[in-house]
mmCIF file of C-alpha atoms and ligand atoms in Angstrom:
data_model
loop_
_atom_site.group_PDB
_atom_site.id
_atom_site.type_symbol
_atom_site.label_atom_id
_atom_site.label_comp_id
_atom_site.label_asym_id
_atom_site.label_seq_id
_atom_site.Cartn_x
_atom_site.Cartn_y
_atom_site.Cartn_z
ATOM 1 C CA MET B 14 -21.382 -3.832 -13.475
ATOM 2 C CA THR B 15 -19.337 -3.047 -10.384
ATOM 3 C CA ARG B 16 -16.022 -1.500 -11.350
ATOM 4 C CA LEU B 17 -13.066 -2.387 -9.133
ATOM 5 C CA PHE B 18 -9.325 -1.696 -9.082
ATOM 6 C CA PHE B 19 -7.275 -4.377 -7.296
ATOM 7 C CA ASP B 20 -3.918 -3.625 -5.620
ATOM 8 C CA CYS B 21 -2.148 -6.706 -4.242
ATOM 9 C CA ASP B 22 1.144 -8.394 -3.313
ATOM 10 C CA THR B 23 0.241 -11.787 -4.784
ATOM 11 C CA GLY B 24 0.762 -14.078 -2.406
ATOM 12 C CA ILE B 25 -1.354 -17.102 -1.730
ATOM 13 C CA ASP B 26 -4.381 -15.373 -0.232
ATOM 14 C CA ASP B 27 -4.113 -12.537 -2.764
ATOM 15 C CA SER B 28 -4.376 -15.271 -5.410
ATOM 16 C CA LEU B 29 -7.639 -16.501 -3.914
ATOM 17 C CA ALA B 30 -8.900 -12.911 -3.780
ATOM 18 C CA LEU B 31 -8.104 -12.531 -7.483
ATOM 19 C CA LEU B 32 -9.861 -15.798 -8.348
ATOM 20 C CA TYR B 33 -12.883 -14.677 -6.372
ATOM 21 C CA LEU B 34 -13.022 -11.381 -8.277
ATOM 22 C CA LEU B 35 -12.682 -13.223 -11.598
ATOM 23 C CA ALA B 36 -15.456 -15.568 -10.532
ATOM 24 C CA ARG B 37 -17.882 -12.671 -10.169
ATOM 25 C CA PRO B 38 -19.522 -12.036 -13.559
ATOM 26 C CA ASP B 39 -20.991 -8.790 -12.172
ATOM 27 C CA VAL B 40 -17.552 -7.326 -11.455
ATOM 28 C CA ASP B 41 -15.407 -5.455 -13.975
ATOM 29 C CA VAL B 42 -11.801 -5.581 -12.756
ATOM 30 C CA ILE B 43 -10.485 -2.395 -14.360
ATOM 31 C CA GLY B 44 -6.862 -3.178 -13.552
ATOM 32 C CA ILE B 45 -4.484 -4.839 -11.136
ATOM 33 C CA ALA B 46 -1.623 -3.068 -9.364
ATOM 34 C CA SER B 47 1.303 -5.217 -8.305
ATOM 35 C CA THR B 48 2.872 -3.951 -5.080
ATOM 36 C CA ALA B 49 6.038 -5.330 -3.478
ATOM 37 C CA GLY B 50 5.333 -7.190 -0.264
ATOM 38 C CA ASN B 51 4.959 -10.935 0.147
ATOM 39 C CA VAL B 52 7.430 -11.290 -2.715
ATOM 40 C CA PRO B 53 9.338 -8.796 -4.913
ATOM 41 C CA VAL B 54 7.167 -6.706 -7.217
ATOM 42 C CA ASP B 55 8.215 -8.444 -10.442
ATOM 43 C CA THR B 56 7.205 -11.783 -8.940
ATOM 44 C CA VAL B 57 3.869 -10.262 -7.901
ATOM 45 C CA THR B 58 3.350 -9.155 -11.505
ATOM 46 C CA ALA B 59 4.356 -12.579 -12.869
ATOM 47 C CA ASN B 60 1.835 -14.236 -10.545
ATOM 48 C CA ASN B 61 -0.956 -11.846 -11.493
ATOM 49 C CA LEU B 62 -0.288 -12.358 -15.215
ATOM 50 C CA ALA B 63 -0.124 -16.136 -14.772
ATOM 51 C CA TRP B 64 -3.424 -16.407 -12.864
ATOM 52 C CA LEU B 65 -5.136 -14.113 -15.398
ATOM 53 C CA GLU B 66 -3.929 -16.217 -18.341
ATOM 54 C CA LEU B 67 -4.939 -19.435 -16.588
ATOM 55 C CA CYS B 68 -8.441 -17.967 -16.221
ATOM 56 C CA GLY B 69 -8.618 -16.627 -19.755
ATOM 57 C CA ARG B 70 -8.607 -13.000 -18.608
ATOM 58 C CA THR B 71 -5.586 -11.491 -20.311
ATOM 59 C CA ASP B 72 -7.849 -8.534 -21.127
ATOM 60 C CA ILE B 73 -7.209 -7.204 -17.590
ATOM 61 C CA PRO B 74 -4.061 -5.021 -17.432
ATOM 62 C CA VAL B 75 -1.420 -5.588 -14.760
ATOM 63 C CA HIS B 76 0.549 -2.541 -13.575
ATOM 64 C CA THR B 77 3.822 -2.863 -11.708
ATOM 65 C CA GLY B 78 4.559 -0.622 -8.735
ATOM 66 C CA SER B 79 7.727 0.481 -7.028
ATOM 67 C CA PRO B 80 10.247 -2.244 -6.192
ATOM 68 C CA VAL B 81 10.661 -0.698 -2.735
ATOM 69 C CA PRO B 82 8.480 0.951 -0.064
ATOM 70 C CA LEU B 83 8.405 4.744 0.320
ATOM 71 C CA VAL B 84 11.114 4.818 2.991
ATOM 72 C CA ALA B 85 11.737 1.342 4.437
ATOM 73 C CA GLU B 86 13.936 -1.275 2.858
ATOM 74 C CA LEU B 87 11.905 -3.985 1.165
ATOM 75 C CA MET B 88 10.880 -6.859 3.442
ATOM 76 C CA THR B 89 9.452 -10.017 1.802
ATOM 77 C CA THR B 90 8.114 -13.269 3.257
ATOM 78 C CA GLU B 91 8.795 -16.233 1.042
ATOM 79 C CA ASP B 92 8.649 -18.506 4.102
ATOM 80 C CA THR B 93 4.934 -17.682 4.316
ATOM 81 C CA HIS B 94 3.936 -17.666 0.646
ATOM 82 C CA GLY B 95 6.602 -19.794 -1.002
ATOM 83 C CA PRO B 96 9.665 -18.927 -3.105
ATOM 84 C CA ALA B 97 7.475 -17.666 -5.953
ATOM 85 C CA GLY B 98 4.653 -16.369 -3.767
ATOM 86 C CA VAL B 99 2.099 -19.021 -4.751
ATOM 87 C CA GLY B 100 3.063 -21.797 -2.365
ATOM 88 C CA TYR B 101 3.767 -25.078 -4.158
ATOM 89 C CA ALA B 102 1.730 -24.083 -7.221
ATOM 90 C CA GLU B 103 3.698 -24.184 -10.465
ATOM 91 C CA LEU B 104 1.622 -21.872 -12.624
ATOM 92 C CA PRO B 105 2.169 -21.947 -16.384
ATOM 93 C CA PRO B 106 4.284 -18.818 -17.036
ATOM 94 C CA ALA B 107 2.263 -16.061 -18.647
ATOM 95 C CA THR B 108 2.835 -15.304 -22.306
ATOM 96 C CA THR B 109 1.501 -11.770 -21.824
ATOM 97 C CA SER B 110 3.321 -8.706 -20.491
ATOM 98 C CA GLU B 111 2.560 -6.075 -17.930
ATOM 99 C CA SER B 112 1.249 -2.657 -18.901
ATOM 100 C CA GLN B 113 3.732 0.145 -19.457
ATOM 101 C CA VAL B 114 1.647 2.304 -17.108
ATOM 102 C CA ASP B 115 2.943 1.971 -13.573
ATOM 103 C CA ALA B 116 0.724 1.087 -10.618
ATOM 104 C CA ALA B 117 0.371 4.609 -9.252
ATOM 105 C CA ASP B 118 -0.615 6.111 -12.614
ATOM 106 C CA ALA B 119 -3.009 3.199 -13.147
ATOM 107 C CA TRP B 120 -4.747 4.069 -9.870
ATOM 108 C CA ILE B 121 -5.105 7.679 -11.047
ATOM 109 C CA ASP B 122 -6.257 6.737 -14.547
ATOM 110 C CA ALA B 123 -8.859 4.278 -13.225
ATOM 111 C CA SER B 124 -10.265 6.845 -10.798
ATOM 112 C CA LEU B 125 -10.460 9.463 -13.563
ATOM 113 C CA ALA B 126 -12.165 7.033 -15.940
ATOM 114 C CA HIS B 127 -14.817 6.101 -13.377
ATOM 115 C CA PRO B 128 -15.145 9.059 -10.994
ATOM 116 C CA GLY B 129 -17.442 8.416 -8.071
ATOM 117 C CA GLU B 130 -18.090 4.771 -8.956
ATOM 118 C CA LEU B 131 -14.757 2.944 -8.734
ATOM 119 C CA ILE B 132 -14.152 0.589 -5.810
ATOM 120 C CA GLY B 133 -10.546 0.273 -4.672
ATOM 121 C CA LEU B 134 -9.315 -2.895 -2.973
ATOM 122 C CA VAL B 135 -5.848 -3.165 -1.411
ATOM 123 C CA THR B 136 -4.629 -6.498 -0.092
ATOM 124 C CA GLY B 137 -0.943 -5.645 0.067
ATOM 125 C CA PRO B 138 1.215 -2.797 1.344
ATOM 126 C CA LEU B 139 -0.108 0.688 0.560
ATOM 127 C CA THR B 140 2.973 1.838 -1.350
ATOM 128 C CA SER B 141 1.298 2.117 -4.772
ATOM 129 C CA LEU B 142 -1.805 3.868 -3.486
ATOM 130 C CA ALA B 143 0.235 6.306 -1.391
ATOM 131 C CA THR B 144 2.404 7.080 -4.417
ATOM 132 C CA ALA B 145 -0.717 7.711 -6.498
ATOM 133 C CA ILE B 146 -2.088 10.093 -3.870
ATOM 134 C CA ARG B 147 1.269 11.944 -3.786
ATOM 135 C CA ARG B 148 0.901 12.428 -7.563
ATOM 136 C CA ASP B 149 -2.812 13.310 -7.405
ATOM 137 C CA SER B 150 -4.210 14.436 -4.046
ATOM 138 C CA ALA B 151 -7.773 14.429 -5.425
ATOM 139 C CA LEU B 152 -7.735 10.656 -5.929
ATOM 140 C CA PRO B 153 -9.399 9.737 -2.586
ATOM 141 C CA GLY B 154 -12.380 11.969 -3.372
ATOM 142 C CA ARG B 155 -12.994 10.135 -6.664
ATOM 143 C CA LEU B 156 -13.333 6.647 -5.155
ATOM 144 C CA ALA B 157 -16.788 5.340 -4.312
ATOM 145 C CA ARG B 158 -15.301 2.924 -1.789
ATOM 146 C CA LEU B 159 -11.877 1.784 -0.597
ATOM 147 C CA VAL B 160 -11.324 -1.490 1.246
ATOM 148 C CA ILE B 161 -7.968 -2.181 2.872
ATOM 149 C CA MET B 162 -6.820 -5.520 4.250
ATOM 150 C CA GLY B 163 -4.419 -4.435 6.955
ATOM 151 C CA GLY B 164 -3.734 -3.485 10.515
ATOM 152 C CA ALA B 165 -4.210 -5.091 13.892
ATOM 153 C CA PHE B 166 -5.997 -3.188 16.631
ATOM 154 C CA HIS B 167 -6.829 -5.433 19.571
ATOM 155 C CA VAL B 168 -4.892 -8.575 18.610
ATOM 156 C CA HIS B 169 -1.235 -9.565 18.373
ATOM 157 C CA GLY B 170 0.507 -8.552 15.162
ATOM 158 C CA ASN B 171 1.649 -11.168 12.646
ATOM 159 C CA THR B 172 4.887 -9.399 11.751
ATOM 160 C CA THR B 173 5.893 -7.774 15.039
ATOM 161 C CA PRO B 174 4.011 -8.039 18.343
ATOM 162 C CA VAL B 175 1.977 -4.994 17.310
ATOM 163 C CA ALA B 176 2.213 -4.772 13.496
ATOM 164 C CA GLU B 177 0.355 -6.510 10.676
ATOM 165 C CA TRP B 178 2.309 -7.398 7.509
ATOM 166 C CA ASN B 179 0.825 -5.013 4.916
ATOM 167 C CA VAL B 180 1.307 -2.038 7.224
ATOM 168 C CA ALA B 181 4.663 -3.250 8.561
ATOM 169 C CA VAL B 182 6.171 -3.445 5.054
ATOM 170 C CA ASP B 183 5.460 0.246 4.417
ATOM 171 C CA PRO B 184 4.276 2.131 7.518
ATOM 172 C CA GLU B 185 4.850 5.535 5.914
ATOM 173 C CA ALA B 186 2.579 4.629 3.002
ATOM 174 C CA ALA B 187 -0.154 3.419 5.333
ATOM 175 C CA ALA B 188 0.102 6.597 7.426
ATOM 176 C CA GLU B 189 -0.156 8.773 4.308
ATOM 177 C CA VAL B 190 -3.188 6.866 2.981
ATOM 178 C CA PHE B 191 -5.107 7.083 6.261
ATOM 179 C CA ALA B 192 -4.251 10.794 6.532
ATOM 180 C CA ALA B 193 -5.441 11.424 2.970
ATOM 181 C CA PHE B 194 -8.762 9.699 3.636
ATOM 182 C CA GLY B 195 -9.340 12.040 6.547
ATOM 183 C CA ALA B 196 -10.145 14.744 4.001
ATOM 184 C CA GLU B 197 -13.766 15.887 3.961
ATOM 185 C CA ASP B 198 -14.498 14.854 0.357
ATOM 186 C CA ALA B 199 -13.162 11.310 0.834
ATOM 187 C CA THR B 200 -15.236 8.296 1.875
ATOM 188 C CA PRO B 201 -13.469 6.630 4.828
ATOM 189 C CA PRO B 202 -11.961 3.271 3.846
ATOM 190 C CA ILE B 203 -13.318 0.025 5.240
ATOM 191 C CA VAL B 204 -10.448 -1.667 7.048
ATOM 192 C CA CYS B 205 -10.243 -5.468 7.434
ATOM 193 C CA PRO B 206 -7.700 -6.034 10.221
ATOM 194 C CA LEU B 207 -6.282 -9.244 11.643
ATOM 195 C CA ASP B 208 -8.828 -8.883 14.452
ATOM 196 C CA LEU B 209 -11.442 -10.192 11.997
ATOM 197 C CA THR B 210 -9.540 -11.708 9.067
ATOM 198 C CA GLU B 211 -7.881 -14.316 11.284
ATOM 199 C CA SER B 212 -11.326 -15.739 11.974
ATOM 200 C CA VAL B 213 -11.633 -16.614 8.266
ATOM 201 C CA ALA B 214 -9.562 -19.773 8.694
ATOM 202 C CA LEU B 215 -9.635 -22.261 5.829
ATOM 203 C CA THR B 216 -9.381 -25.936 6.766
ATOM 204 C CA PRO B 217 -8.702 -28.994 4.572
ATOM 205 C CA ASP B 218 -12.429 -29.731 4.606
ATOM 206 C CA HIS B 219 -12.989 -26.462 2.750
ATOM 207 C CA LEU B 220 -10.685 -27.754 0.006
ATOM 208 C CA VAL B 221 -12.713 -30.976 -0.109
ATOM 209 C CA ARG B 222 -15.894 -28.934 -0.540
ATOM 210 C CA LEU B 223 -14.249 -26.791 -3.211
ATOM 211 C CA ALA B 224 -13.028 -29.708 -5.302
ATOM 212 C CA ALA B 225 -16.321 -31.586 -5.022
ATOM 213 C CA ALA B 226 -18.329 -28.493 -5.980
ATOM 214 C CA ALA B 227 -16.035 -28.005 -8.974
ATOM 215 C CA GLY B 228 -16.654 -31.573 -10.084
ATOM 216 C CA SER B 229 -12.928 -32.198 -9.847
ATOM 217 C CA SER B 230 -11.490 -35.597 -9.104
ATOM 218 C CA PRO B 231 -9.899 -36.987 -7.079
ATOM 219 C CA VAL B 232 -11.194 -34.876 -4.208
ATOM 220 C CA GLU B 233 -8.117 -34.448 -1.991
ATOM 221 C CA CYS B 234 -7.926 -33.694 1.708
ATOM 222 C CA PRO B 235 -4.504 -32.308 2.753
ATOM 223 C CA ASP B 236 -3.386 -33.578 6.141
ATOM 224 C CA PRO B 237 -0.681 -32.436 8.569
ATOM 225 C CA GLY B 238 0.770 -35.936 8.330
ATOM 226 C CA ASP B 239 1.252 -35.642 4.580
ATOM 227 C CA GLU B 240 4.731 -35.481 3.143
ATOM 228 C CA PRO B 241 5.483 -31.729 2.958
ATOM 229 C CA GLY B 242 4.944 -30.405 -0.504
ATOM 230 C CA LEU B 243 2.787 -33.310 -1.664
ATOM 231 C CA ARG B 244 1.429 -32.186 -5.024
ATOM 232 C CA SER B 245 -2.210 -32.298 -6.042
ATOM 233 C CA VAL B 246 -3.300 -34.627 -8.824
ATOM 234 C CA ALA B 247 -6.731 -33.045 -9.197
ATOM 235 C CA ALA B 248 -7.912 -33.235 -12.780
ATOM 236 C CA ASN B 249 -9.287 -29.717 -12.706
ATOM 237 C CA PRO B 250 -6.335 -27.391 -13.409
ATOM 238 C CA LEU B 251 -7.554 -24.489 -11.292
ATOM 239 C CA ILE B 252 -8.349 -26.764 -8.347
ATOM 240 C CA ARG B 253 -4.933 -28.395 -8.698
ATOM 241 C CA HIS B 254 -3.107 -25.060 -8.536
ATOM 242 C CA VAL B 255 -5.263 -23.791 -5.665
ATOM 243 C CA VAL B 256 -4.647 -26.937 -3.602
ATOM 244 C CA ASP B 257 -0.891 -26.726 -4.268
ATOM 245 C CA ALA B 258 -0.851 -23.052 -3.302
ATOM 246 C CA VAL B 259 -2.930 -23.449 -0.156
ATOM 247 C CA ARG B 260 -1.075 -26.550 1.074
ATOM 248 C CA PHE B 261 2.043 -24.392 1.547
ATOM 249 C CA TYR B 262 -0.040 -21.923 3.594
ATOM 250 C CA LEU B 263 -1.517 -24.749 5.717
ATOM 251 C CA GLU B 264 2.003 -26.035 6.429
ATOM 252 C CA PHE B 265 3.172 -22.515 7.349
ATOM 253 C CA HIS B 266 0.379 -21.926 9.880
ATOM 254 C CA HIS B 267 0.844 -25.451 11.289
ATOM 255 C CA ALA B 268 4.567 -24.870 11.704
ATOM 256 C CA HIS B 269 3.780 -21.696 13.654
ATOM 257 C CA ASP B 270 1.411 -23.442 16.063
ATOM 258 C CA GLU B 271 -1.698 -21.871 14.595
ATOM 259 C CA GLY B 272 -3.180 -25.202 13.504
ATOM 260 C CA TYR B 273 -3.356 -26.805 10.078
ATOM 261 C CA ILE B 274 -5.388 -23.886 8.762
ATOM 262 C CA ALA B 275 -4.908 -20.913 6.441
ATOM 263 C CA HIS B 276 -6.004 -17.362 7.237
ATOM 264 C CA LEU B 277 -7.823 -16.045 4.161
ATOM 265 C CA HIS B 278 -7.292 -12.343 4.822
ATOM 266 C CA ASP B 279 -7.483 -11.167 1.227
ATOM 267 C CA PRO B 280 -10.450 -13.018 -0.285
ATOM 268 C CA PHE B 281 -12.417 -11.855 2.742
ATOM 269 C CA ALA B 282 -11.444 -8.238 2.022
ATOM 270 C CA ALA B 283 -12.462 -8.775 -1.623
ATOM 271 C CA MET B 284 -15.888 -9.963 -0.512
ATOM 272 C CA VAL B 285 -16.251 -6.928 1.771
ATOM 273 C CA ALA B 286 -15.311 -4.653 -1.127
ATOM 274 C CA LEU B 287 -18.213 -6.040 -3.152
ATOM 275 C CA SER B 288 -20.701 -6.562 -0.320
ATOM 276 C CA PRO B 289 -19.910 -4.258 2.619
ATOM 277 C CA GLY B 290 -23.148 -5.332 4.212
ATOM 278 C CA ILE B 291 -21.569 -8.635 5.279
ATOM 279 C CA VAL B 292 -19.653 -6.907 8.067
ATOM 280 C CA THR B 293 -20.373 -4.730 11.045
ATOM 281 C CA THR B 294 -18.019 -1.781 11.496
ATOM 282 C CA ILE B 295 -17.057 0.924 13.926
ATOM 283 C CA ALA B 296 -15.917 4.414 12.981
ATOM 284 C CA ALA B 297 -12.431 5.407 14.132
ATOM 285 C CA ARG B 298 -9.569 7.685 13.379
ATOM 286 C CA VAL B 299 -6.691 5.441 12.374
ATOM 287 C CA ASP B 300 -3.065 6.472 12.324
ATOM 288 C CA VAL B 301 0.146 4.483 11.988
ATOM 289 C CA GLU B 302 3.223 4.575 14.211
ATOM 290 C CA VAL B 303 6.326 5.166 12.061
ATOM 291 C CA THR B 304 9.071 5.995 14.585
ATOM 292 C CA GLY B 305 8.552 3.705 17.586
ATOM 293 C CA ARG B 306 11.493 1.399 18.276
ATOM 294 C CA LEU B 307 9.072 -1.351 19.345
ATOM 295 C CA THR B 308 5.854 -0.088 17.763
ATOM 296 C CA ARG B 309 6.773 0.898 14.179
ATOM 297 C CA GLY B 310 3.980 -0.290 11.891
ATOM 298 C CA MET B 311 1.378 -0.340 14.664
ATOM 299 C CA THR B 312 -2.104 0.830 13.637
ATOM 300 C CA VAL B 313 -3.743 2.922 16.329
ATOM 301 C CA ALA B 314 -7.521 3.372 16.329
ATOM 302 C CA ASP B 315 -8.982 6.402 18.085
ATOM 303 C CA GLU B 316 -12.573 5.229 18.560
ATOM 304 C CA ARG B 317 -13.555 8.296 20.647
ATOM 305 C CA SER B 318 -12.570 11.126 18.290
ATOM 306 C CA MET B 319 -9.902 12.374 20.693
ATOM 307 C CA THR B 320 -7.549 13.138 17.806
ATOM 308 C CA GLY B 321 -9.959 14.129 15.064
ATOM 309 C CA ALA B 322 -12.885 12.965 12.962
ATOM 310 C CA PRO B 323 -13.037 9.314 11.852
ATOM 311 C CA ASN B 324 -11.068 8.459 8.707
ATOM 312 C CA ALA B 325 -11.888 4.752 8.625
ATOM 313 C CA ARG B 326 -14.524 2.141 9.331
ATOM 314 C CA ILE B 327 -12.995 -0.886 11.032
ATOM 315 C CA THR B 328 -14.746 -4.205 10.410
ATOM 316 C CA THR B 329 -15.675 -5.988 13.613
ATOM 317 C CA SER B 330 -17.789 -9.035 12.772
ATOM 318 C CA THR B 331 -19.063 -11.232 9.942
ATOM 319 C CA ASP B 332 -20.752 -14.583 9.337
ATOM 320 C CA VAL B 333 -17.682 -16.717 8.612
ATOM 321 C CA ASP B 334 -19.698 -19.724 7.431
ATOM 322 C CA ALA B 335 -21.510 -17.543 4.910
ATOM 323 C CA VAL B 336 -18.158 -16.128 3.766
ATOM 324 C CA PHE B 337 -16.865 -19.615 2.995
ATOM 325 C CA ASP B 338 -20.132 -20.658 1.334
ATOM 326 C CA GLU B 339 -19.833 -17.706 -1.047
ATOM 327 C CA LEU B 340 -16.094 -18.034 -1.640
ATOM 328 C CA LEU B 341 -16.100 -21.772 -2.314
ATOM 329 C CA ASP B 342 -19.197 -21.634 -4.496
ATOM 330 C CA ARG B 343 -17.803 -18.855 -6.684
ATOM 331 C CA ILE B 344 -14.334 -20.346 -7.156
ATOM 332 C CA ALA B 345 -15.800 -23.819 -7.768
ATOM 333 C CA THR B 346 -18.045 -22.402 -10.475
ATOM 334 C CA LEU B 347 -15.073 -20.654 -12.069
ATOM 335 C CA ALA B 348 -13.014 -23.855 -11.981
ATOM 336 C CA ARG B 349 -15.848 -25.904 -13.427
ATOM 337 C CA THR B 350 -16.520 -23.383 -16.193
ATOM 338 C CA LEU B 351 -12.854 -23.183 -17.176
ATOM 339 C CA ALA B 352 -12.538 -26.980 -17.223
ATOM 340 C CA SER B 353 -15.600 -27.401 -19.394
ATOM 341 C CA SER B 354 -14.347 -24.766 -21.820
ATOM 342 C CA ASP B 355 -10.920 -26.478 -21.811
ATOM 343 C CA ASN B 356 -12.532 -29.874 -22.441
ATOM 344 C CA SER B 357 -13.543 -28.664 -25.839
ATOM 345 C CA ASP B 358 -9.963 -29.090 -27.035
ATOM 346 C CA SER B 359 -7.771 -30.678 -24.403
ATOM 347 C CA GLY B 360 -9.858 -33.670 -23.445
ATOM 348 C CA LEU B 361 -9.457 -32.821 -19.776
ATOM 349 C CA LEU B 362 -11.750 -34.618 -17.406
ATOM 350 C CA ALA B 363 -15.225 -33.327 -18.084
ATOM 351 C CA SER B 364 -16.685 -31.436 -15.158
ATOM 352 C CA GLY B 365 -18.718 -33.675 -12.935
ATOM 353 C CA ASP B 366 -17.006 -36.888 -14.038
ATOM 354 C CA ARG B 367 -16.349 -39.385 -11.250
ATOM 355 C CA VAL B 368 -17.773 -36.942 -8.712
ATOM 356 C CA GLY B 369 -18.518 -38.696 -5.479
ATOM 357 C CA GLU B 370 -15.274 -40.678 -5.614
ATOM 358 C CA THR B 371 -14.153 -41.127 -2.004
ATOM 359 C CA VAL B 372 -11.924 -38.395 -0.668
ATOM 360 C CA ARG B 373 -8.276 -39.154 -1.489
ATOM 361 C CA ARG B 374 -5.959 -39.127 1.507
ATOM 362 C CA SER B 375 -2.223 -39.742 1.604
ATOM 363 C CA PRO B 376 -1.063 -43.098 3.051
ATOM 364 C CA ALA B 377 0.128 -41.264 6.148
ATOM 365 C CA ALA B 378 -3.257 -39.662 6.583
ATOM 366 C CA GLN B 379 -5.036 -42.950 6.024
ATOM 367 C CA ALA B 380 -2.819 -44.623 8.608
ATOM 368 C CA ARG B 381 -3.634 -41.897 11.103
ATOM 369 C CA ARG B 382 -7.333 -42.358 10.511
ATOM 370 C CA ALA B 383 -7.216 -46.181 10.651
HETATM 371 O O1 RIB O 29 -1.210 -9.774 7.170
HETATM 372 C C1 RIB O 29 -1.847 -10.462 6.127
HETATM 373 C C2 RIB O 29 -1.658 -9.757 4.834
HETATM 374 O O2 RIB O 29 -0.267 -9.694 4.525
HETATM 375 C C3 RIB O 29 -2.296 -10.500 3.650
HETATM 376 O O3 RIB O 29 -2.672 -9.567 2.687
HETATM 377 C C4 RIB O 29 -1.168 -11.346 3.132
HETATM 378 O O4 RIB O 29 -1.291 -11.649 1.739
HETATM 379 C C5 RIB O 29 0.011 -10.430 3.326
HETATM 380 O O5 RIB O 29 0.041 -9.527 2.234
HETATM 381 CA CA1 CA O 30 -1.715 -9.747 0.455
#
């Protein structure tokens, strides 16, 4: 079993990363740290608990981090991820509660329980991990691997012209984490920056493939001409919630002239955490600007060792089609399995029923295609 600790600011793409991890039977998710970012930390925790209960995984503890970054005031982005951080999805509220161990102590405990074999994955701001390292400076040396979704090196930022969201929310935390992983006994983190993650762009056709592979019906194809917020009627509960969540993200990117697509930053980072061989990387020394009036939150990569030895490996390329094949196949299998186990008592549509039904499009979409 691969043991992994997941630190996130659940969010729409964090949700897909979590579903991907849960869809991997060879992965033991030791715990989940909720970090404030896309939405406030208590909402992150509520989302993590809700997805876990929906997937029958209330055995996985959820640990809540600080409500605020190390220094900065909290910045959230409900316009990107929705008022509750999961787009239009209306997840059944969890009936379970978070752990009494906070996120930073959970990081420390997990690394002590599995020294030298634990994989860390961060898809949100680095506040919780930085706090853990402040409490226990030996933590980096105990991790087998750390993967961070964050930063922008040779592309425009998505939060400021030079800053990526996870780093922009808590630049001090990011700077402290990269500095800590410059220590000799630490394995440099693998960094998944916007430079590469923005190439993992989900389209409505990917949702069609996902629903069909899950045996869900009707198979729906969101369209930019749809009424905003059109809700899914997919029979498979997980597919229904995923389509509702992702539709919000498609509308957000479309409204910002990026196309009717959704950048899947976090599930890509999750896949890298489990299979680092799917990316090429370059070694670099990464540091974070924390004082610049225009450049605060900027990640700077020294690729020529001018400022010291490398403390990171920056991902530079991947096979995007293979990424989607793996992601869609895994989540479809999870959705199908959950539906078939639910069918035993709820009479939900059996997996595979009415598969092959034509793709369902809204009247507006049909008119556009006529
Ligand atoms: O910049 C993209 C990152 O910021 C993703 O992790 C997204 O979920 C937000 O946290
Ligand atoms: Ca995230």
